[in-house]
């Protein structure tokens, strides 16, 4: 057999993708790259905002759950973060759309307006998707921070700092957080570039 006829459709498509040709969208009757690039700015904007919100909140909640291990705050926050991790984002988005937009008519179900065009409309259209994206991020950062901080709290140098008589807040901020957030920092980079 000829090698050109034995190649499958997937090989041809892979070569086209490597050249930057993603084909034609059946829905929009335009080039796929043209459709994607039109929404790329909005996607990056939402991703950065979500990361900027979920990272500090998740780290704070994860630190609280690690320091208050076994207490009611740990139980409640860990329960909610595990729930948010277990429920896929698209399910949360569908629930938000159904209840907040369709049933209660509090927010618009679709659309995006840049803040410099109409700030009021921008905020209304941003609340629901940003909340949906941020909740899962908060849960992920919370779980990873809790795990990292608990691991660092059990280290010898933390016990030594306590034996020296250092205040618990100084131990937490100087020793525990510096070393506990190394893995969370790696997670943040992975989350953003994923």
Tab-separated table of C-alpha atoms in Angstrom:
chain	number	residue	atom	x	y	z
A	1	UNK	CA	0.000	0.000	0.000
A	2	UNK	CA	1.008	3.543	-0.599
A	3	UNK	CA	2.039	5.352	2.591
A	4	UNK	CA	-0.046	8.414	1.711
A	5	UNK	CA	-3.273	6.387	1.494
A	6	UNK	CA	-2.565	4.419	4.664
A	7	UNK	CA	-2.513	7.569	6.781
A	8	UNK	CA	-5.713	8.191	8.659
A	9	UNK	CA	-7.736	11.342	8.917
A	10	UNK	CA	-6.221	11.965	12.376
A	11	UNK	CA	-2.716	12.255	10.901
A	12	UNK	CA	-3.873	14.842	8.373
A	13	UNK	CA	-5.638	16.839	11.085
A	14	UNK	CA	-2.574	16.686	13.381
A	15	UNK	CA	-0.404	18.123	10.611
A	16	UNK	CA	-2.933	20.901	10.010
A	17	UNK	CA	-3.068	21.741	13.733
A	18	UNK	CA	0.716	21.960	13.870
A	19	UNK	CA	0.511	24.500	11.049
A	20	UNK	CA	-2.109	26.502	12.991
A	21	UNK	CA	-5.087	25.375	10.891
A	22	UNK	CA	-7.799	24.031	13.199
A	23	UNK	CA	-10.345	23.623	10.435
A	24	UNK	CA	-13.779	25.175	10.038
A	25	UNK	CA	-16.442	25.374	12.731
A	26	UNK	CA	-19.649	23.646	11.681
A	27	UNK	CA	-21.673	25.830	14.018
A	28	UNK	CA	-20.283	29.281	13.142
A	29	UNK	CA	-19.087	28.576	9.574
A	30	UNK	CA	-15.793	30.329	10.341
A	31	UNK	CA	-12.289	29.166	11.042
A	32	UNK	CA	-12.006	27.519	14.468
A	33	UNK	CA	-9.027	29.691	15.413
A	34	UNK	CA	-11.049	32.792	14.515
A	35	UNK	CA	-13.863	31.669	16.842
A	36	UNK	CA	-11.464	30.763	19.679
A	37	UNK	CA	-9.341	33.899	19.425
A	38	UNK	CA	-12.442	36.085	19.696
A	39	UNK	CA	-13.109	34.695	23.194
A	40	UNK	CA	-9.507	34.338	24.358
A	41	UNK	CA	-9.367	37.740	26.074
A	42	UNK	CA	-12.532	37.035	28.048
A	43	UNK	CA	-11.254	33.603	29.048
A	44	UNK	CA	-7.933	34.974	30.293
A	45	UNK	CA	-9.703	37.780	32.171
A	46	UNK	CA	-11.983	35.299	33.955
A	47	UNK	CA	-9.092	32.907	34.707
A	48	UNK	CA	-6.923	35.643	36.233
A	49	UNK	CA	-9.799	37.068	38.301
A	50	UNK	CA	-10.734	33.603	39.523
A	51	UNK	CA	-7.151	32.843	40.507
A	52	UNK	CA	-6.739	36.203	42.266
A	53	UNK	CA	-9.868	35.527	44.324
A	54	UNK	CA	-9.530	31.802	45.000
A	55	UNK	CA	-5.866	31.789	45.998
A	56	UNK	CA	-5.935	34.089	49.065
A	57	UNK	CA	-9.334	32.833	50.254
A	58	UNK	CA	-8.328	29.177	49.815
A	59	UNK	CA	-4.968	29.679	51.527
A	60	UNK	CA	-6.624	31.487	54.441
A	61	UNK	CA	-9.294	28.804	54.872
A	62	UNK	CA	-6.721	26.012	54.504
A	63	UNK	CA	-4.523	27.585	57.169
A	64	UNK	CA	-7.501	27.970	59.507
A	65	UNK	CA	-8.462	24.319	59.041
A	66	UNK	CA	-4.895	23.157	59.699
A	67	UNK	CA	-4.424	25.282	62.813
A	68	UNK	CA	-7.901	24.407	64.153
A	69	UNK	CA	-7.546	20.722	63.279
A	70	UNK	CA	-10.324	18.596	64.764
A	71	UNK	CA	-12.455	21.589	65.799
A	72	UNK	CA	-15.785	22.665	64.320
A	73	UNK	CA	-14.197	25.185	61.892
A	74	UNK	CA	-11.987	22.445	60.444
A	75	UNK	CA	-14.921	20.073	60.078
A	76	UNK	CA	-17.233	22.563	58.365
A	77	UNK	CA	-14.650	24.065	56.002
A	78	UNK	CA	-13.216	20.662	55.078
A	79	UNK	CA	-16.714	19.287	54.445
A	80	UNK	CA	-17.598	22.159	52.113
A	81	UNK	CA	-14.259	22.054	50.297
A	82	UNK	CA	-14.611	18.292	49.742
A	83	UNK	CA	-18.151	18.829	48.453
A	84	UNK	CA	-17.014	21.559	46.069
A	85	UNK	CA	-14.191	19.371	44.781
A	86	UNK	CA	-16.560	16.423	44.288
A	87	UNK	CA	-19.211	18.368	42.357
A	88	UNK	CA	-18.042	19.141	38.796
A	89	UNK	CA	-18.001	22.816	37.826
A	90	UNK	CA	-20.474	22.305	35.006
A	91	UNK	CA	-23.028	20.925	37.485
A	92	UNK	CA	-22.542	23.963	39.718
A	93	UNK	CA	-22.901	26.201	36.660
A	94	UNK	CA	-26.142	24.495	35.606
A	95	UNK	CA	-27.548	24.821	39.140
A	96	UNK	CA	-26.577	28.502	39.240
A	97	UNK	CA	-28.181	29.097	35.845
A	98	UNK	CA	-31.368	27.319	36.788
A	99	UNK	CA	-31.909	28.853	40.203
A	100	UNK	CA	-30.256	32.270	40.027
A	101	UNK	CA	-31.073	33.175	36.418
A	102	UNK	CA	-34.125	31.210	35.376
A	103	UNK	CA	-36.096	30.622	38.559
A	104	UNK	CA	-35.272	33.684	40.698
A	105	UNK	CA	-34.262	36.005	37.800
A	106	UNK	CA	-31.539	37.699	39.853
A	107	UNK	CA	-28.752	37.730	37.253
A	108	UNK	CA	-28.551	37.487	33.451
A	109	UNK	CA	-27.953	33.937	32.191
A	110	UNK	CA	-25.382	34.852	29.536
A	111	UNK	CA	-23.223	37.540	28.020
A	112	UNK	CA	-20.067	39.445	28.796
A	113	UNK	CA	-19.478	43.179	28.796
A	114	UNK	CA	-16.103	44.741	29.486
A	115	UNK	CA	-16.008	47.028	32.555
A	116	UNK	CA	-15.106	50.134	30.550
A	117	UNK	CA	-18.210	49.685	28.371
A	118	UNK	CA	-20.807	49.346	31.166
A	119	UNK	CA	-19.586	48.640	34.700
A	120	UNK	CA	-23.037	47.808	36.126
A	121	UNK	CA	-23.786	45.274	33.384
A	122	UNK	CA	-20.248	43.903	33.688
A	123	UNK	CA	-20.679	43.177	37.400
A	124	UNK	CA	-24.074	41.557	36.847
A	125	UNK	CA	-22.717	39.289	34.110
A	126	UNK	CA	-19.531	38.504	36.031
A	127	UNK	CA	-20.962	37.385	39.390
A	128	UNK	CA	-22.289	33.972	38.393
A	129	UNK	CA	-19.460	32.593	36.203
A	130	UNK	CA	-16.769	34.023	38.453
A	131	UNK	CA	-18.395	32.510	41.552
A	132	UNK	CA	-18.629	29.156	39.803
A	133	UNK	CA	-14.956	29.241	38.778
A	134	UNK	CA	-13.754	30.583	42.116
A	135	UNK	CA	-15.570	28.088	44.369
A	136	UNK	CA	-13.708	25.116	42.931
A	137	UNK	CA	-10.422	27.018	43.102
A	138	UNK	CA	-11.006	27.943	46.743
A	139	UNK	CA	-11.715	24.308	47.577
A	140	UNK	CA	-8.558	23.123	45.828
A	141	UNK	CA	-6.307	25.703	47.459
A	142	UNK	CA	-7.937	25.063	50.845
A	143	UNK	CA	-7.310	21.318	50.702
A	144	UNK	CA	-3.731	21.654	49.483
A	145	UNK	CA	-2.894	24.375	52.005
A	146	UNK	CA	-4.374	22.344	54.849
A	147	UNK	CA	-2.356	19.306	53.849
A	148	UNK	CA	0.897	21.271	53.461
A	149	UNK	CA	0.490	23.246	56.688
A	150	UNK	CA	-0.367	20.098	58.676
A	151	UNK	CA	2.749	18.423	57.324
A	152	UNK	CA	4.928	21.404	58.271
A	153	UNK	CA	3.316	21.694	61.717
A	154	UNK	CA	4.619	18.207	62.496
A	155	UNK	CA	8.228	18.996	61.566
A	156	UNK	CA	11.041	19.058	64.125
A	157	UNK	CA	11.929	22.719	63.579
A	158	UNK	CA	8.358	23.772	64.466
A	159	UNK	CA	8.514	21.746	67.685
A	160	UNK	CA	11.914	23.312	68.422
A	161	UNK	CA	10.486	26.812	67.857
A	162	UNK	CA	7.658	26.017	70.285
A	163	UNK	CA	10.153	24.656	72.827
A	164	UNK	CA	12.123	27.915	72.559
A	165	UNK	CA	8.993	29.753	73.637
A	166	UNK	CA	8.185	31.593	70.389
A	167	UNK	CA	4.632	32.872	70.023
A	168	UNK	CA	2.322	30.645	68.012
A	169	UNK	CA	1.554	33.426	65.488
A	170	UNK	CA	5.290	34.007	64.872
A	171	UNK	CA	5.816	30.269	64.365
A	172	UNK	CA	2.869	30.137	61.988
A	173	UNK	CA	3.881	33.115	59.826
A	174	UNK	CA	7.668	32.764	59.909
A	175	UNK	CA	8.217	29.003	59.823
A	176	UNK	CA	5.040	27.218	58.836
A	177	UNK	CA	3.683	29.466	56.077
A	178	UNK	CA	7.062	29.959	54.368
A	179	UNK	CA	7.578	26.235	54.008
A	180	UNK	CA	3.948	25.181	53.757
A	181	UNK	CA	3.159	27.386	50.790
A	182	UNK	CA	5.898	26.014	48.536
A	183	UNK	CA	3.633	23.246	47.259
A	184	UNK	CA	0.646	25.603	47.062
A	185	UNK	CA	2.734	27.968	44.931
A	186	UNK	CA	3.484	25.108	42.544
A	187	UNK	CA	-0.220	24.251	42.498
A	188	UNK	CA	-1.086	27.868	41.658
A	189	UNK	CA	1.240	27.850	38.649
A	190	UNK	CA	-0.146	24.507	37.521
A	191	UNK	CA	-3.732	25.734	37.982
A	192	UNK	CA	-3.145	28.907	35.992
A	193	UNK	CA	-1.285	27.318	33.090
A	194	UNK	CA	-3.488	24.220	32.938
